[in-house]
Amino acid sequence: MVREPWEDFRFQYGVVQNRNIELYEWELSETAKRLLRQKWNELYLVQETHIQNKKKLERDLEFSEFQTKGKNSSLPIPGFGYFTNISDPDSPIPNLFSLTKNEKEFIEKFITENEKKNGEELLTANTTSLPKTDSPYQLIHTIQTKTDSLARAEKKNFVRMYLLNPVLTYEPAFLQLNGPEFQLSEDEINIWKGYTKELTKNLRSCIFSQDCNDWEEMILLIRILYLQKSIEAKTIVFPKKNLDGFQYLPLTDLPESVKTTKQKEYANLFASRKQVFASGFDPIHFFNWESFLVRYQGYLESGVPSEGLEFNWEGYNPYRNQSQTKQYSDLKENVEKEKDYESYTEGIRKLYSYHLTHQNCTSELFRYMNEMFPDGKIGNEMIWNPLSSKMLSLNFVPAIAAKKLEFNSGTKHTKVFLSYRNLKRNKLTNFTEKHFTERFVPTSKVYKSNPLDPPFLFFTEETIWNRPIFGLANTVYGMGYTGMGILTSPFDKGQRFSKGTESVFYSLPELAFFNIRKGHFPFIAAEDIPEEYYEQKTP
């Protein structure tokens, strides 16, 4: 499952992927809404926990094997990549925190005791308890591994060591934006200084009350540092993140003309987002500001931003020699860890496996609903007439399922959010232009060829009765393109051949009245989107 804002989903699905969104609304009581939301939240939580547990087991196994082979390397930890192991005598940290002698002794004592405790834990036997993987509904625990314990202790100690003896930051891990649209005014600099004082106060509270998580302390420290860098440079500076987020489609390089347009759009966004961020100290404002900045990083580096609070640039603890960090492990223990990892991975693979006809995104939606709410009821309240998830029902086909949902007893209102191309076509008044010119790819003014689409001649979405005729033309064209690709393979490494076969694949269903291809619009500018796109109410 992927959870994201409606605005993002609608843009990706309705504009970039150019697909209509049909919304079927149910009229539910507040109790039913709450229970429905709760059940889906639990499903999401279970699935996310399974995925994170798998990553933890994999990381624990890899690091143990690395140590067993005699490679005495430190553990790379998210957050440490923003720092070097070179002392920084000019750091602003001592002045910001103004630690007393007693406070320094308190911190030093914590570091010593934490080191001792962590060393004792690493000497204990591996007792990882694997959650069950026989049901997607059963809430499960988060796996705690030795590697996790080591990383948490390392981050706790690092923050305190940094306050006592700051090191230089790793400048390539920070992005400084130069240009008039990124400059900070004197008023904004004063606001940034005020935020720094608040963050310093929060981090002091974490250090001496000891009631904050390791990642909370790291976030506070890195926020203080990038605000200080911004104040000194009088421009926006922010920490980069590893770009490993969810993506709908393959990444494509933007043409220079599109880059220029996007840069202007980002300049306007920066002005509005900076104004919101400067409106008051609030954790939500920080999260939204950092999420926007990492999206800009993704735009600059052609990557997919990862969501979340943590700064995930990995590196090694600058206060620790590589030979100091050892995770005590032997071959027998590694065999057990490998068994745990393989069995758990196989369990969640079976739990969340995919099949085009009897376990796809549509059929799973109905399966979950039917199993969570048998007979279509929440308590005594009838919410809908359940749709089967069996293959023979053909409900795995989104178009068929949508048609059944439209006439389902639970559906009270239907709303259609037209795709980008359909919105643009609806604005055309000339019959020939709307139904012929825009349907033929070479003469279309709305659609432009792009790297996401294989070559084709006609759009077949508009009407059903003549779809096989246009589909035949697309199929023949795709086969011809494939044939040309065979000849050009030695020169283009089979790219034309691959595009041609993909074109045939999308064209063949059109011969049987099915339309899959809609065309993509990955290079749309904000000014290209019709006003009607914003006028329709969101759910």
mmCIF file with all atom_site columns, C-alpha atoms in Angstrom, residues 169-322:
data_model
loop_
_atom_site.group_PDB
_atom_site.id
_atom_site.type_symbol
_atom_site.label_atom_id
_atom_site.label_alt_id
_atom_site.label_comp_id
_atom_site.label_asym_id
_atom_site.label_entity_id
_atom_site.label_seq_id
_atom_site.pdbx_PDB_ins_code
_atom_site.Cartn_x
_atom_site.Cartn_y
_atom_site.Cartn_z
_atom_site.occupancy
_atom_site.B_iso_or_equiv
_atom_site.pdbx_formal_charge
_atom_site.auth_seq_id
_atom_site.auth_comp_id
_atom_site.auth_asym_id
_atom_site.auth_atom_id
_atom_site.pdbx_PDB_model_num
ATOM 1   C CA . THR A 1 169 ? 30.142 18.982 8.518   1.00 0.00 ? 169 THR A CA 1
ATOM 2   C CA . TYR A 1 170 ? 30.501 17.149 5.201   1.00 0.00 ? 170 TYR A CA 1
ATOM 3   C CA . GLU A 1 171 ? 29.681 19.969 2.796   1.00 0.00 ? 171 GLU A CA 1
ATOM 4   C CA . PRO A 1 172 ? 28.675 17.793 -0.237  1.00 0.00 ? 172 PRO A CA 1
ATOM 5   C CA . ALA A 1 173 ? 25.847 16.427 1.934   1.00 0.00 ? 173 ALA A CA 1
ATOM 6   C CA . PHE A 1 174 ? 24.304 19.919 2.082   1.00 0.00 ? 174 PHE A CA 1
ATOM 7   C CA . LEU A 1 175 ? 22.798 21.859 -0.794  1.00 0.00 ? 175 LEU A CA 1
ATOM 8   C CA . GLN A 1 176 ? 23.246 25.636 -0.848  1.00 0.00 ? 176 GLN A CA 1
ATOM 9   C CA . LEU A 1 177 ? 20.867 27.493 -3.152  1.00 0.00 ? 177 LEU A CA 1
ATOM 10  C CA . ASN A 1 178 ? 22.339 30.605 -4.718  1.00 0.00 ? 178 ASN A CA 1
ATOM 11  C CA . GLY A 1 179 ? 20.159 33.097 -6.508  1.00 0.00 ? 179 GLY A CA 1
ATOM 12  C CA . PRO A 1 180 ? 17.966 36.076 -5.674  1.00 0.00 ? 180 PRO A CA 1
ATOM 13  C CA . GLU A 1 181 ? 14.874 33.894 -5.179  1.00 0.00 ? 181 GLU A CA 1
ATOM 14  C CA . PHE A 1 182 ? 16.661 31.924 -2.427  1.00 0.00 ? 182 PHE A CA 1
ATOM 15  C CA . GLN A 1 183 ? 18.188 34.825 -0.484  1.00 0.00 ? 183 GLN A CA 1
ATOM 16  C CA . LEU A 1 184 ? 17.076 35.439 3.100   1.00 0.00 ? 184 LEU A CA 1
ATOM 17  C CA . SER A 1 185 ? 16.013 38.918 4.162   1.00 0.00 ? 185 SER A CA 1
ATOM 18  C CA . GLU A 1 186 ? 17.141 40.399 7.489   1.00 0.00 ? 186 GLU A CA 1
ATOM 19  C CA . ASP A 1 187 ? 13.697 39.688 8.948   1.00 0.00 ? 187 ASP A CA 1
ATOM 20  C CA . GLU A 1 188 ? 13.905 36.046 7.826   1.00 0.00 ? 188 GLU A CA 1
ATOM 21  C CA . ILE A 1 189 ? 17.406 35.715 9.264   1.00 0.00 ? 189 ILE A CA 1
ATOM 22  C CA . ASN A 1 190 ? 16.082 36.929 12.623  1.00 0.00 ? 190 ASN A CA 1
ATOM 23  C CA . ILE A 1 191 ? 13.258 34.385 12.406  1.00 0.00 ? 191 ILE A CA 1
ATOM 24  C CA . TRP A 1 192 ? 15.787 31.622 11.605  1.00 0.00 ? 192 TRP A CA 1
ATOM 25  C CA . LYS A 1 193 ? 17.809 32.695 14.681  1.00 0.00 ? 193 LYS A CA 1
ATOM 26  C CA . GLY A 1 194 ? 14.685 32.460 16.809  1.00 0.00 ? 194 GLY A CA 1
ATOM 27  C CA . TYR A 1 195 ? 14.006 28.959 15.480  1.00 0.00 ? 195 TYR A CA 1
ATOM 28  C CA . THR A 1 196 ? 17.601 27.973 16.300  1.00 0.00 ? 196 THR A CA 1
ATOM 29  C CA . LYS A 1 197 ? 17.103 29.028 19.929  1.00 0.00 ? 197 LYS A CA 1
ATOM 30  C CA . GLU A 1 198 ? 13.904 26.971 20.162  1.00 0.00 ? 198 GLU A CA 1
ATOM 31  C CA . LEU A 1 199 ? 15.588 23.905 18.655  1.00 0.00 ? 199 LEU A CA 1
ATOM 32  C CA . THR A 1 200 ? 18.549 24.329 21.004  1.00 0.00 ? 200 THR A CA 1
ATOM 33  C CA . LYS A 1 201 ? 16.165 24.465 23.954  1.00 0.00 ? 201 LYS A CA 1
ATOM 34  C CA . ASN A 1 202 ? 14.412 21.285 22.754  1.00 0.00 ? 202 ASN A CA 1
ATOM 35  C CA . LEU A 1 203 ? 17.685 19.404 22.251  1.00 0.00 ? 203 LEU A CA 1
ATOM 36  C CA . ARG A 1 204 ? 18.939 20.454 25.703  1.00 0.00 ? 204 ARG A CA 1
ATOM 37  C CA . SER A 1 205 ? 15.728 19.048 27.140  1.00 0.00 ? 205 SER A CA 1
ATOM 38  C CA . CYS A 1 206 ? 16.317 15.764 25.290  1.00 0.00 ? 206 CYS A CA 1
ATOM 39  C CA . ILE A 1 207 ? 19.890 15.496 26.509  1.00 0.00 ? 207 ILE A CA 1
ATOM 40  C CA . PHE A 1 208 ? 19.204 16.083 30.188  1.00 0.00 ? 208 PHE A CA 1
ATOM 41  C CA . SER A 1 209 ? 15.744 14.534 30.548  1.00 0.00 ? 209 SER A CA 1
ATOM 42  C CA . GLN A 1 210 ? 16.722 11.463 28.487  1.00 0.00 ? 210 GLN A CA 1
ATOM 43  C CA . ASP A 1 211 ? 13.158 11.015 27.229  1.00 0.00 ? 211 ASP A CA 1
ATOM 44  C CA . CYS A 1 212 ? 13.791 11.436 23.462  1.00 0.00 ? 212 CYS A CA 1
ATOM 45  C CA . ASN A 1 213 ? 14.509 8.801  20.852  1.00 0.00 ? 213 ASN A CA 1
ATOM 46  C CA . ASP A 1 214 ? 17.875 8.693  19.083  1.00 0.00 ? 214 ASP A CA 1
ATOM 47  C CA . TRP A 1 215 ? 16.357 9.863  15.792  1.00 0.00 ? 215 TRP A CA 1
ATOM 48  C CA . GLU A 1 216 ? 14.590 12.773 17.502  1.00 0.00 ? 216 GLU A CA 1
ATOM 49  C CA . GLU A 1 217 ? 17.905 14.034 18.851  1.00 0.00 ? 217 GLU A CA 1
ATOM 50  C CA . MET A 1 218 ? 19.598 13.667 15.455  1.00 0.00 ? 218 MET A CA 1
ATOM 51  C CA . ILE A 1 219 ? 16.801 15.591 13.728  1.00 0.00 ? 219 ILE A CA 1
ATOM 52  C CA . LEU A 1 220 ? 17.048 18.456 16.220  1.00 0.00 ? 220 LEU A CA 1
ATOM 53  C CA . LEU A 1 221 ? 20.834 18.643 15.835  1.00 0.00 ? 221 LEU A CA 1
ATOM 54  C CA . ILE A 1 222 ? 20.777 18.622 12.029  1.00 0.00 ? 222 ILE A CA 1
ATOM 55  C CA . ARG A 1 223 ? 18.018 21.244 11.965  1.00 0.00 ? 223 ARG A CA 1
ATOM 56  C CA . ILE A 1 224 ? 20.138 23.507 14.158  1.00 0.00 ? 224 ILE A CA 1
ATOM 57  C CA . LEU A 1 225 ? 23.093 23.037 11.826  1.00 0.00 ? 225 LEU A CA 1
ATOM 58  C CA . TYR A 1 226 ? 21.303 23.728 8.550   1.00 0.00 ? 226 TYR A CA 1
ATOM 59  C CA . LEU A 1 227 ? 19.604 26.813 10.009  1.00 0.00 ? 227 LEU A CA 1
ATOM 60  C CA . GLN A 1 228 ? 23.014 28.070 11.152  1.00 0.00 ? 228 GLN A CA 1
ATOM 61  C CA . LYS A 1 229 ? 24.429 27.465 7.681   1.00 0.00 ? 229 LYS A CA 1
ATOM 62  C CA . SER A 1 230 ? 21.511 29.350 6.145   1.00 0.00 ? 230 SER A CA 1
ATOM 63  C CA . ILE A 1 231 ? 22.023 32.286 8.520   1.00 0.00 ? 231 ILE A CA 1
ATOM 64  C CA . GLU A 1 232 ? 25.744 32.484 7.767   1.00 0.00 ? 232 GLU A CA 1
ATOM 65  C CA . ALA A 1 233 ? 25.288 32.227 3.986   1.00 0.00 ? 233 ALA A CA 1
ATOM 66  C CA . LYS A 1 234 ? 22.145 34.417 4.004   1.00 0.00 ? 234 LYS A CA 1
ATOM 67  C CA . THR A 1 235 ? 20.514 31.930 1.658   1.00 0.00 ? 235 THR A CA 1
ATOM 68  C CA . ILE A 1 236 ? 18.709 28.594 1.851   1.00 0.00 ? 236 ILE A CA 1
ATOM 69  C CA . VAL A 1 237 ? 20.906 25.654 2.855   1.00 0.00 ? 237 VAL A CA 1
ATOM 70  C CA . PHE A 1 238 ? 19.451 22.229 3.567   1.00 0.00 ? 238 PHE A CA 1
ATOM 71  C CA . PRO A 1 239 ? 20.680 18.655 4.127   1.00 0.00 ? 239 PRO A CA 1
ATOM 72  C CA . LYS A 1 240 ? 20.320 16.278 1.219   1.00 0.00 ? 240 LYS A CA 1
ATOM 73  C CA . LYS A 1 241 ? 18.511 12.978 1.553   1.00 0.00 ? 241 LYS A CA 1
ATOM 74  C CA . ASN A 1 242 ? 18.992 9.649  -0.152  1.00 0.00 ? 242 ASN A CA 1
ATOM 75  C CA . LEU A 1 243 ? 16.497 9.675  -3.023  1.00 0.00 ? 243 LEU A CA 1
ATOM 76  C CA . ASP A 1 244 ? 14.816 6.288  -2.702  1.00 0.00 ? 244 ASP A CA 1
ATOM 77  C CA . GLY A 1 245 ? 11.105 7.056  -2.497  1.00 0.00 ? 245 GLY A CA 1
ATOM 78  C CA . PHE A 1 246 ? 8.123  5.460  -4.248  1.00 0.00 ? 246 PHE A CA 1
ATOM 79  C CA . GLN A 1 247 ? 7.699  6.267  -7.923  1.00 0.00 ? 247 GLN A CA 1
ATOM 80  C CA . TYR A 1 248 ? 4.923  5.579  -10.397 1.00 0.00 ? 248 TYR A CA 1
ATOM 81  C CA . LEU A 1 249 ? 6.943  5.724  -13.596 1.00 0.00 ? 249 LEU A CA 1
ATOM 82  C CA . PRO A 1 250 ? 10.550 5.507  -14.828 1.00 0.00 ? 250 PRO A CA 1
ATOM 83  C CA . LEU A 1 251 ? 12.572 8.670  -14.387 1.00 0.00 ? 251 LEU A CA 1
ATOM 84  C CA . THR A 1 252 ? 13.099 10.756 -17.518 1.00 0.00 ? 252 THR A CA 1
ATOM 85  C CA . ASP A 1 253 ? 15.475 13.588 -18.303 1.00 0.00 ? 253 ASP A CA 1
ATOM 86  C CA . LEU A 1 254 ? 13.752 16.949 -18.717 1.00 0.00 ? 254 LEU A CA 1
ATOM 87  C CA . PRO A 1 255 ? 14.351 18.920 -21.932 1.00 0.00 ? 255 PRO A CA 1
ATOM 88  C CA . GLU A 1 256 ? 16.109 22.242 -21.392 1.00 0.00 ? 256 GLU A CA 1
ATOM 89  C CA . SER A 1 257 ? 12.950 24.222 -22.229 1.00 0.00 ? 257 SER A CA 1
ATOM 90  C CA . VAL A 1 258 ? 11.020 22.283 -19.582 1.00 0.00 ? 258 VAL A CA 1
ATOM 91  C CA . LYS A 1 259 ? 13.790 22.786 -17.016 1.00 0.00 ? 259 LYS A CA 1
ATOM 92  C CA . THR A 1 260 ? 13.600 26.552 -17.528 1.00 0.00 ? 260 THR A CA 1
ATOM 93  C CA . THR A 1 261 ? 9.839  26.517 -16.986 1.00 0.00 ? 261 THR A CA 1
ATOM 94  C CA . LYS A 1 262 ? 10.082 24.292 -13.929 1.00 0.00 ? 262 LYS A CA 1
ATOM 95  C CA . GLN A 1 263 ? 12.745 26.506 -12.403 1.00 0.00 ? 263 GLN A CA 1
ATOM 96  C CA . LYS A 1 264 ? 10.412 29.501 -12.663 1.00 0.00 ? 264 LYS A CA 1
ATOM 97  C CA . GLU A 1 265 ? 7.618  27.478 -11.062 1.00 0.00 ? 265 GLU A CA 1
ATOM 98  C CA . TYR A 1 266 ? 9.886  26.429 -8.210  1.00 0.00 ? 266 TYR A CA 1
ATOM 99  C CA . ALA A 1 267 ? 10.915 30.063 -7.675  1.00 0.00 ? 267 ALA A CA 1
ATOM 100 C CA . ASN A 1 268 ? 7.252  30.951 -7.064  1.00 0.00 ? 268 ASN A CA 1
ATOM 101 C CA . LEU A 1 269 ? 6.807  27.933 -4.815  1.00 0.00 ? 269 LEU A CA 1
ATOM 102 C CA . PHE A 1 270 ? 9.879  28.850 -2.787  1.00 0.00 ? 270 PHE A CA 1
ATOM 103 C CA . ALA A 1 271 ? 8.451  32.277 -2.058  1.00 0.00 ? 271 ALA A CA 1
ATOM 104 C CA . SER A 1 272 ? 5.137  30.895 -0.779  1.00 0.00 ? 272 SER A CA 1
ATOM 105 C CA . ARG A 1 273 ? 6.619  27.928 1.138   1.00 0.00 ? 273 ARG A CA 1
ATOM 106 C CA . LYS A 1 274 ? 9.278  30.114 2.775   1.00 0.00 ? 274 LYS A CA 1
ATOM 107 C CA . GLN A 1 275 ? 6.574  32.504 3.904   1.00 0.00 ? 275 GLN A CA 1
ATOM 108 C CA . VAL A 1 276 ? 4.635  29.670 5.553   1.00 0.00 ? 276 VAL A CA 1
ATOM 109 C CA . PHE A 1 277 ? 7.784  28.293 7.194   1.00 0.00 ? 277 PHE A CA 1
ATOM 110 C CA . ALA A 1 278 ? 8.585  31.749 8.574   1.00 0.00 ? 278 ALA A CA 1
ATOM 111 C CA . SER A 1 279 ? 5.078  32.201 9.995   1.00 0.00 ? 279 SER A CA 1
ATOM 112 C CA . GLY A 1 280 ? 5.878  30.521 13.321  1.00 0.00 ? 280 GLY A CA 1
ATOM 113 C CA . PHE A 1 281 ? 7.885  27.792 15.047  1.00 0.00 ? 281 PHE A CA 1
ATOM 114 C CA . ASP A 1 282 ? 6.011  24.535 14.527  1.00 0.00 ? 282 ASP A CA 1
ATOM 115 C CA . PRO A 1 283 ? 7.216  20.925 13.952  1.00 0.00 ? 283 PRO A CA 1
ATOM 116 C CA . ILE A 1 284 ? 4.672  20.613 11.126  1.00 0.00 ? 284 ILE A CA 1
ATOM 117 C CA . HIS A 1 285 ? 6.154  23.680 9.414   1.00 0.00 ? 285 HIS A CA 1
ATOM 118 C CA . PHE A 1 286 ? 9.607  22.077 9.622   1.00 0.00 ? 286 PHE A CA 1
ATOM 119 C CA . PHE A 1 287 ? 8.346  18.809 8.156   1.00 0.00 ? 287 PHE A CA 1
ATOM 120 C CA . ASN A 1 288 ? 6.548  20.537 5.279   1.00 0.00 ? 288 ASN A CA 1
ATOM 121 C CA . TRP A 1 289 ? 9.536  22.803 4.587   1.00 0.00 ? 289 TRP A CA 1
ATOM 122 C CA . GLU A 1 290 ? 11.994 19.894 4.540   1.00 0.00 ? 290 GLU A CA 1
ATOM 123 C CA . SER A 1 291 ? 9.662  17.780 2.394   1.00 0.00 ? 291 SER A CA 1
ATOM 124 C CA . PHE A 1 292 ? 9.468  20.604 -0.146  1.00 0.00 ? 292 PHE A CA 1
ATOM 125 C CA . LEU A 1 293 ? 13.255 21.089 -0.123  1.00 0.00 ? 293 LEU A CA 1
ATOM 126 C CA . VAL A 1 294 ? 13.952 17.403 -0.701  1.00 0.00 ? 294 VAL A CA 1
ATOM 127 C CA . ARG A 1 295 ? 11.474 17.455 -3.597  1.00 0.00 ? 295 ARG A CA 1
ATOM 128 C CA . TYR A 1 296 ? 13.531 20.259 -5.070  1.00 0.00 ? 296 TYR A CA 1
ATOM 129 C CA . GLN A 1 297 ? 16.637 18.139 -4.569  1.00 0.00 ? 297 GLN A CA 1
ATOM 130 C CA . GLY A 1 298 ? 14.869 15.332 -6.443  1.00 0.00 ? 298 GLY A CA 1
ATOM 131 C CA . TYR A 1 299 ? 14.129 17.733 -9.290  1.00 0.00 ? 299 TYR A CA 1
ATOM 132 C CA . LEU A 1 300 ? 17.782 18.831 -9.471  1.00 0.00 ? 300 LEU A CA 1
ATOM 133 C CA . GLU A 1 301 ? 19.213 15.318 -9.241  1.00 0.00 ? 301 GLU A CA 1
ATOM 134 C CA . SER A 1 302 ? 16.485 13.453 -11.168 1.00 0.00 ? 302 SER A CA 1
ATOM 135 C CA . GLY A 1 303 ? 15.661 11.245 -8.203  1.00 0.00 ? 303 GLY A CA 1
ATOM 136 C CA . VAL A 1 304 ? 12.567 10.304 -6.216  1.00 0.00 ? 304 VAL A CA 1
ATOM 137 C CA . PRO A 1 305 ? 12.295 11.999 -2.796  1.00 0.00 ? 305 PRO A CA 1
ATOM 138 C CA . SER A 1 306 ? 11.801 9.774  0.220   1.00 0.00 ? 306 SER A CA 1
ATOM 139 C CA . GLU A 1 307 ? 9.188  10.804 2.751   1.00 0.00 ? 307 GLU A CA 1
ATOM 140 C CA . GLY A 1 308 ? 9.693  10.865 6.503   1.00 0.00 ? 308 GLY A CA 1
ATOM 141 C CA . LEU A 1 309 ? 11.273 12.962 9.210   1.00 0.00 ? 309 LEU A CA 1
ATOM 142 C CA . GLU A 1 310 ? 14.714 11.382 9.432   1.00 0.00 ? 310 GLU A CA 1
ATOM 143 C CA . PHE A 1 311 ? 17.738 12.681 7.558   1.00 0.00 ? 311 PHE A CA 1
ATOM 144 C CA . ASN A 1 312 ? 18.979 9.479  5.942   1.00 0.00 ? 312 ASN A CA 1
ATOM 145 C CA . TRP A 1 313 ? 22.411 10.358 4.475   1.00 0.00 ? 313 TRP A CA 1
ATOM 146 C CA . GLU A 1 314 ? 24.514 7.404  5.665   1.00 0.00 ? 314 GLU A CA 1
ATOM 147 C CA . GLY A 1 315 ? 28.040 7.617  7.052   1.00 0.00 ? 315 GLY A CA 1
ATOM 148 C CA . TYR A 1 316 ? 30.331 6.417  9.818   1.00 0.00 ? 316 TYR A CA 1
ATOM 149 C CA . ASN A 1 317 ? 30.616 7.643  13.378  1.00 0.00 ? 317 ASN A CA 1
ATOM 150 C CA . PRO A 1 318 ? 33.356 10.303 13.252  1.00 0.00 ? 318 PRO A CA 1
ATOM 151 C CA . TYR A 1 319 ? 34.220 9.739  16.923  1.00 0.00 ? 319 TYR A CA 1
ATOM 152 C CA . ARG A 1 320 ? 34.968 6.054  16.552  1.00 0.00 ? 320 ARG A CA 1
ATOM 153 C CA . ASN A 1 321 ? 37.849 4.230  14.923  1.00 0.00 ? 321 ASN A CA 1
ATOM 154 C CA . GLN A 1 322 ? 36.780 1.428  12.615  1.00 0.00 ? 322 GLN A CA 1
#
